[in-house]
Tab-separated table of C-alpha atoms in Angstrom:
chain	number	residue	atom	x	y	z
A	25	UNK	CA	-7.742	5.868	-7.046
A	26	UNK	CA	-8.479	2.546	-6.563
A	27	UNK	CA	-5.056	0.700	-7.779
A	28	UNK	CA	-1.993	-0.271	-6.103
A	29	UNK	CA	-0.382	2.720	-6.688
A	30	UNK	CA	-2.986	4.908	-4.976
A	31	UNK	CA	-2.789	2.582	-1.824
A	32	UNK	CA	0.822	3.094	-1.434
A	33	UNK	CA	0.520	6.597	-2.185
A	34	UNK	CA	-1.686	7.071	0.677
A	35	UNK	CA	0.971	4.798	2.565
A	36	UNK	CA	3.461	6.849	2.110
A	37	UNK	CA	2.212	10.051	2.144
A	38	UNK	CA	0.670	9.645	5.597
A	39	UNK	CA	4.184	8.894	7.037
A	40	UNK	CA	6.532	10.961	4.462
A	41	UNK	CA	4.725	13.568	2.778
A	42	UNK	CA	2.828	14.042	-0.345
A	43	UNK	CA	6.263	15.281	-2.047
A	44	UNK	CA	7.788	12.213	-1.096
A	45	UNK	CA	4.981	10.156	-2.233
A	46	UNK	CA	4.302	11.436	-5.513
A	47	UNK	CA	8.334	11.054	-6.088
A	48	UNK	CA	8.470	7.526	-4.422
A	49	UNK	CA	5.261	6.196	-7.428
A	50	UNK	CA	6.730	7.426	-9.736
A	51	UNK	CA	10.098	5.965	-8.793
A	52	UNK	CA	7.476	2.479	-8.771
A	53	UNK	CA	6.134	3.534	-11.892
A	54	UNK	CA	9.601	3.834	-13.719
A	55	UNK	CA	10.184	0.113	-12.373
A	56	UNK	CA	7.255	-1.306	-13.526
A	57	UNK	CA	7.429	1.059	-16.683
A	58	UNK	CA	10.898	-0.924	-17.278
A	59	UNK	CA	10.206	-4.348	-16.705
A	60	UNK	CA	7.187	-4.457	-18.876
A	61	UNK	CA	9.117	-3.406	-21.642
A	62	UNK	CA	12.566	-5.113	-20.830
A	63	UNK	CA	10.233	-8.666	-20.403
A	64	UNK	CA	7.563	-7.843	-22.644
A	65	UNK	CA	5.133	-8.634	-20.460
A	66	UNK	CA	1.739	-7.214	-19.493
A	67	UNK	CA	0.978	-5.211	-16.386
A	68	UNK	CA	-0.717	-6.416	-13.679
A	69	UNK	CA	-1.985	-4.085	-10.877
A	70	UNK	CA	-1.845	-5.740	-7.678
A	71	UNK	CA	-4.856	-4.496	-6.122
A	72	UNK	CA	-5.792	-1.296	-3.504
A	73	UNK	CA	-5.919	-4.436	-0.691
A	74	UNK	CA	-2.392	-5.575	-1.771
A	75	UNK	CA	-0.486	-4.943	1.807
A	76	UNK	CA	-3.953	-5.963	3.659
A	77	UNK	CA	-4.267	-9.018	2.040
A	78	UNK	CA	-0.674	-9.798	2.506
A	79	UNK	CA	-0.441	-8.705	6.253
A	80	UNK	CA	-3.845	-8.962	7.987
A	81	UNK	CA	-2.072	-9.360	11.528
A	82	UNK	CA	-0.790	-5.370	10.402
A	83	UNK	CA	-3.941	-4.206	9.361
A	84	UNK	CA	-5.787	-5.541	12.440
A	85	UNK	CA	-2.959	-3.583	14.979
A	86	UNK	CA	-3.421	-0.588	12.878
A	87	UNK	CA	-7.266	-0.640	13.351
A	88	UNK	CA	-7.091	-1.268	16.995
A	89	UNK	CA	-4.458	1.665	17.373
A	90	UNK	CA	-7.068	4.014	15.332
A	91	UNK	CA	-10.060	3.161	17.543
A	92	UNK	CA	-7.804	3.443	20.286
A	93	UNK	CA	-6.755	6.695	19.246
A	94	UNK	CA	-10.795	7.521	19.249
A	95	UNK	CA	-11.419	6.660	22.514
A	96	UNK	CA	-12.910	2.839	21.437
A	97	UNK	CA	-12.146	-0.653	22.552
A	98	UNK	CA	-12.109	-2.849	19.337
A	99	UNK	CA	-12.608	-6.799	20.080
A	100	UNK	CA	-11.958	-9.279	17.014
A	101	UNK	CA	-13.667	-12.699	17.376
A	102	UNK	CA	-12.512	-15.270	14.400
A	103	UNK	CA	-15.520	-15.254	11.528
C-alpha cells in the first residue's frame, strides 16, 4: 500500500478507473519485471512520495484546489 505502485494506482484510478489502473501497474510491473531481469539488476521502489517529491509546485495546486473544493482558503508561507 505504501510503494510506488500503490501511489500511481491511486493516480490513476482517480482519473481513469480502477480497471484501467490495475491494467496500467501491471503494464509498470511487466517493465520493471523485464528490466530487472534483462540488466540483472535489483529493484528499487521509488517511494509512495515519488511524484510529490518530484513536483511539489503540483502537489501544492492540487491541495489548494481540494480545500477550495471544501469551502477553505489555504495560505502557504515558506518553512
Amino acid at each position: 500500500k505504501n510503494s510506488y505502485y500503490g501511489a500511481f494506482y491511486r493516480r490513476i484510478a482517480t482519473r481513469r478507473g480502477k480497471q484501467r489502473a490495475l491494467v496500467a501497474v501491471m503494464h509498470k510491473l511487466t517493465v520493471a519485471i523485464w528490466h530487472v531481469l534483462h540488466d540483472r539488476t535489483g529493484h528499487k521502489d521509488l517511494g509512495a512520495d515519488y511524484h510529490t517529491r518530484k513536483n511539489p509546485q503540483r502537489a501544492m495546486r492540487r491541495m489548494i484546489r481540494e480545500a477550495n473544493a471544501l469551502g477553505l482558503t489555504i495560505r502557504f508561507d515558506p518553512a
